[in-house]
mmCIF file of C-alpha atoms in Angstrom:
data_model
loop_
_atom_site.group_PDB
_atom_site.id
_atom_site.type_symbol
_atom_site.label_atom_id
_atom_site.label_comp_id
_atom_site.label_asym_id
_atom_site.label_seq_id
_atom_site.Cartn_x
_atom_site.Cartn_y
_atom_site.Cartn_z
ATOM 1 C CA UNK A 58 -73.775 -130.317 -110.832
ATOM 2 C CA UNK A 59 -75.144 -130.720 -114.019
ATOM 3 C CA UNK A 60 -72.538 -130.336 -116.854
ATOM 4 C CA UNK A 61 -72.703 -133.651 -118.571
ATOM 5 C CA UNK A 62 -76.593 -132.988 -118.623
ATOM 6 C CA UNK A 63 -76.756 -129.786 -120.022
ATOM 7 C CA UNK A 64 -73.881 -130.354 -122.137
ATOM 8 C CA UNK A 65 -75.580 -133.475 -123.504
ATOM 9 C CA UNK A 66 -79.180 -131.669 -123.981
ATOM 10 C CA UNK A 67 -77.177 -128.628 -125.801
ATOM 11 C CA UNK A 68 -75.808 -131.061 -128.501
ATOM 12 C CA UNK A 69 -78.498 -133.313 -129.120
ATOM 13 C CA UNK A 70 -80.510 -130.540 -129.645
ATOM 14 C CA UNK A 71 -77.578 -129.077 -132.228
ATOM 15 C CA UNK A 72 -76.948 -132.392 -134.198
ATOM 16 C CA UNK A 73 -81.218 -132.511 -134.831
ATOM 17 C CA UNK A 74 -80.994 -130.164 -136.960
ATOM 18 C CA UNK A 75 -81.342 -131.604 -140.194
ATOM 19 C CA UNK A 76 -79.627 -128.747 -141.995
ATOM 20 C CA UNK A 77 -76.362 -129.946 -140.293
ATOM 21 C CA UNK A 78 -76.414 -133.300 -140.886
ATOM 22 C CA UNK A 79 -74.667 -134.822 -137.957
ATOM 23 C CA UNK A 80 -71.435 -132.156 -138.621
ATOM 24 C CA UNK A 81 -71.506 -131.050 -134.931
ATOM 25 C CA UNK A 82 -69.142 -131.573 -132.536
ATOM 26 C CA UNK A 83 -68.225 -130.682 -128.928
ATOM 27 C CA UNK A 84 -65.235 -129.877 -126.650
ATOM 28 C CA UNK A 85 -64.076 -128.138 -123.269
ATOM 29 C CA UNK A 86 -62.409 -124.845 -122.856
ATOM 30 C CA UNK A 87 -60.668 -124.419 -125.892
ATOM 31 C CA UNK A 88 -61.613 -121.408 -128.265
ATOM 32 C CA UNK A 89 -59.843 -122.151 -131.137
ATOM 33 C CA UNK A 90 -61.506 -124.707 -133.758
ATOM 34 C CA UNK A 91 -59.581 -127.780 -134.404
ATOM 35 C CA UNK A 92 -58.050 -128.000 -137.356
ATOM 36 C CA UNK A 93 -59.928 -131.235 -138.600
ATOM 37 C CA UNK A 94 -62.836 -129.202 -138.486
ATOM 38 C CA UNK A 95 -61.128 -127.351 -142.010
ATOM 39 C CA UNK A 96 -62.137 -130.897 -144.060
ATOM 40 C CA UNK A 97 -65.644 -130.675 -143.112
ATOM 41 C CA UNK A 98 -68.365 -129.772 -145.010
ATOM 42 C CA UNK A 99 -69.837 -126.745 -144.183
ATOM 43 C CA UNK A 100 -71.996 -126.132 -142.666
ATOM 44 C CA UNK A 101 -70.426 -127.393 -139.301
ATOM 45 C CA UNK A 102 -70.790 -126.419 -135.553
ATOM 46 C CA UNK A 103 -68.060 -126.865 -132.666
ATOM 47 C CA UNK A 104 -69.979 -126.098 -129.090
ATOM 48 C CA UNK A 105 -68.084 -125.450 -126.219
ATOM 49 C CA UNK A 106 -68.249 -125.695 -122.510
ATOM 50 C CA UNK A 107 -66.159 -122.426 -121.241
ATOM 51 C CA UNK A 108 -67.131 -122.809 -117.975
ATOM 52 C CA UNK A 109 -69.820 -121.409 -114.973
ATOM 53 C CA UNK A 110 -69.873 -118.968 -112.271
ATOM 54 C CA UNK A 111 -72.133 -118.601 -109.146
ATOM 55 C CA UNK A 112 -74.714 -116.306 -109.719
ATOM 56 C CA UNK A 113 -75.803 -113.579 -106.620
ATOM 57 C CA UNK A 114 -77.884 -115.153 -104.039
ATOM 58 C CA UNK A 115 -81.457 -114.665 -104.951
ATOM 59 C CA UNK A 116 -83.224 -111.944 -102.778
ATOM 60 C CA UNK A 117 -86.326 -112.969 -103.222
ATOM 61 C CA UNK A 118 -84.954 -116.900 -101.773
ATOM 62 C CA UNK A 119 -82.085 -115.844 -99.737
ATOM 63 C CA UNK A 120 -79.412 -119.030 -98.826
ATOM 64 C CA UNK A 121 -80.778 -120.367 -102.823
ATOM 65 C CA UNK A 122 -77.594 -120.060 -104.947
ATOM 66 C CA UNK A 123 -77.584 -120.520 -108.753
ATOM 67 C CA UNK A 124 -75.022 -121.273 -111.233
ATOM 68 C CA UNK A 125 -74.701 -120.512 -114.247
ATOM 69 C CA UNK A 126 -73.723 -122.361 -117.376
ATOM 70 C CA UNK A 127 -71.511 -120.875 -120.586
ATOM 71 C CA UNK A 128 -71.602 -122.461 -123.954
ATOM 72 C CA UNK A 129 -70.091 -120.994 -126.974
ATOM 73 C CA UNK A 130 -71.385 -122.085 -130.078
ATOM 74 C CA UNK A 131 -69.075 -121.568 -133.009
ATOM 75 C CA UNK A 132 -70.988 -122.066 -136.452
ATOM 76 C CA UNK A 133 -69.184 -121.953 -139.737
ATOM 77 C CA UNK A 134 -70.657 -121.048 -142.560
ATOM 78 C CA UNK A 135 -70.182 -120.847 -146.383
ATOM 79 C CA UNK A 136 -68.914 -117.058 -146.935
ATOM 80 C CA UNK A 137 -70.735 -116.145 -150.435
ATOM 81 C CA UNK A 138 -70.495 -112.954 -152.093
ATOM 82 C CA UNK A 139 -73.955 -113.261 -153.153
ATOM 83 C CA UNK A 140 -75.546 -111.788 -150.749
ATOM 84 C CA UNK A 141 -79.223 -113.065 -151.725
ATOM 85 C CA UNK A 142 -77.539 -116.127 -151.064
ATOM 86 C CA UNK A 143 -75.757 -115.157 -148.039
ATOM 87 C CA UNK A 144 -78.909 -113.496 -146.706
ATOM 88 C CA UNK A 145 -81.553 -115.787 -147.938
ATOM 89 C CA UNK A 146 -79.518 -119.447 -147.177
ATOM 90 C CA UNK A 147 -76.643 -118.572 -145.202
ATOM 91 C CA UNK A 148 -77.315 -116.668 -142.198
ATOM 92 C CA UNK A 149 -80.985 -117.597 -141.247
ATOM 93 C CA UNK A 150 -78.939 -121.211 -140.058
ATOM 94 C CA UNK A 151 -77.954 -119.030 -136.988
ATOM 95 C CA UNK A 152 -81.321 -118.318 -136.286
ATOM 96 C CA UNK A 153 -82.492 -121.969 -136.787
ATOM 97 C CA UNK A 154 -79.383 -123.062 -133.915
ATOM 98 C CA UNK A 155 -80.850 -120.348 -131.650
ATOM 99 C CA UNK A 156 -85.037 -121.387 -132.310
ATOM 100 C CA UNK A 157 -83.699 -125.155 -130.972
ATOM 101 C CA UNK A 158 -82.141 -123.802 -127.640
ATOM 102 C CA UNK A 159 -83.724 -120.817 -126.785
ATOM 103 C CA UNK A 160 -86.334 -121.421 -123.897
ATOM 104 C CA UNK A 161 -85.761 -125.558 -124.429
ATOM 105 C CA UNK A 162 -85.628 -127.025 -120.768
ATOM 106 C CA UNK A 163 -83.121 -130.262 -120.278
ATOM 107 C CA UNK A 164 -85.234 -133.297 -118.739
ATOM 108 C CA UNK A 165 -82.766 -133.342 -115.652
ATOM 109 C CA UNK A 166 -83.299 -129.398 -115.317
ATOM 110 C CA UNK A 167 -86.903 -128.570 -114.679
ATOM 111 C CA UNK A 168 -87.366 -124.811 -114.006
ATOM 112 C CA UNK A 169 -84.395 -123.722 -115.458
ATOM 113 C CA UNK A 170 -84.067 -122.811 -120.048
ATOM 114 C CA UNK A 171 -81.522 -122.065 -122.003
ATOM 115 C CA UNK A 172 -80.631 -118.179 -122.361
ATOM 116 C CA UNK A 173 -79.472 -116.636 -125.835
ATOM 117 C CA UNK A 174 -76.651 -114.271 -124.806
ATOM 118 C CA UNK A 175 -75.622 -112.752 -128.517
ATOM 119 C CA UNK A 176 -73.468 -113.523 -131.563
ATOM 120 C CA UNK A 177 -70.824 -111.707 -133.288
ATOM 121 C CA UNK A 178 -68.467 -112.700 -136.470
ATOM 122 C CA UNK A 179 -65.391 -114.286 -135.719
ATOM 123 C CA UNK A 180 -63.362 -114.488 -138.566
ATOM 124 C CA UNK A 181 -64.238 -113.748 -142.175
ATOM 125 C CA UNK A 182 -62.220 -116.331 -144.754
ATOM 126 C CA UNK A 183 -62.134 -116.779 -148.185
ATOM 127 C CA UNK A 184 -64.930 -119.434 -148.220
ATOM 128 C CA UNK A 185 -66.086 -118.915 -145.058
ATOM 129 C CA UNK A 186 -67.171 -117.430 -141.744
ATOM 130 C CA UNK A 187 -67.093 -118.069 -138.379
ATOM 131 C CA UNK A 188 -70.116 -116.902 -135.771
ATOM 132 C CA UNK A 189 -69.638 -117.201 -132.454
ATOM 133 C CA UNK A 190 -72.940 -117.639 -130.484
ATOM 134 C CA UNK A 191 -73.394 -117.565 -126.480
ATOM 135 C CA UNK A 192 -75.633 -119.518 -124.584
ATOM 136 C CA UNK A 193 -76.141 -120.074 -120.837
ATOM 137 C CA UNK A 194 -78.171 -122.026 -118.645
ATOM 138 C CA UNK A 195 -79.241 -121.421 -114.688
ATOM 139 C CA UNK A 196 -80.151 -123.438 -112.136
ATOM 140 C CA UNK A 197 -80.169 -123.758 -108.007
ATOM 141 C CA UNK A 198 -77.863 -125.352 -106.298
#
């Protein structure tokens, strides 16, 4: 299987990003952010391997199984009540995390891309909010 690959590819392709300046980290199966993560500077992002499932047997291959991949990306965010500023700075970062994964193949995974499964808000703080973003990834076995 390929976890340590496409976790690897998934958070390279996170810490890039200049706009969060190497404030990314990653972890297994836990949901809940680590409460370190409340002295970093925001912006930060905590990704998260939740875990894969067998997808249907392709019809089209039959006897070719795939698996499938989840990642959570949880990306906090200044809260402002500006909303120019919330609109113009703030929220176009969860677009940016999504343009650097969405369609990006890993090296060890030809054939199969990342898939952008939706976002919703969290949690909503005094100086800050929480979006959770899903992400999966196929391939065969």
């Amino acid at each position: 299987m390929s976890i340590s690959a496409t976790s690897r590819d998934i958070v390279n392709r996170v810490k890039a990003l200049p706009e969060l300046s190497n404030r990314v980290g990653f972890t297994v199966g836990a949901q809940d952010m680590d409460p370190m993560n409340d002295k970093l500077t925001l912006p930060f992002v905590w990704i998260i391997y939740t875990g894969d499932n067998l997808v249907s047997t392709n019809e089209i291959n039959p006897g070719c199984e795939f698996i499938k991949l989840n990642y959570i990306v949880k990306v906090a965010i200044d809260y402002d009540r500006d909303e120019n500023e919330l609109i113009d700075t703030r929220l176009p970062l969860l677009h940016t995390i999504a343009d650097a994964l969405v369609g990006e193949t890993p090296a060890i995974l030809p054939g199969s891309a990342w898939l952008y499964e939706g976002q919703s808000v969290e949690s909503i703080d005094s100086d800050r909010q929480v979006w959770v973003q899903n992400y999966s990834i196929k391939f065969g076995l």
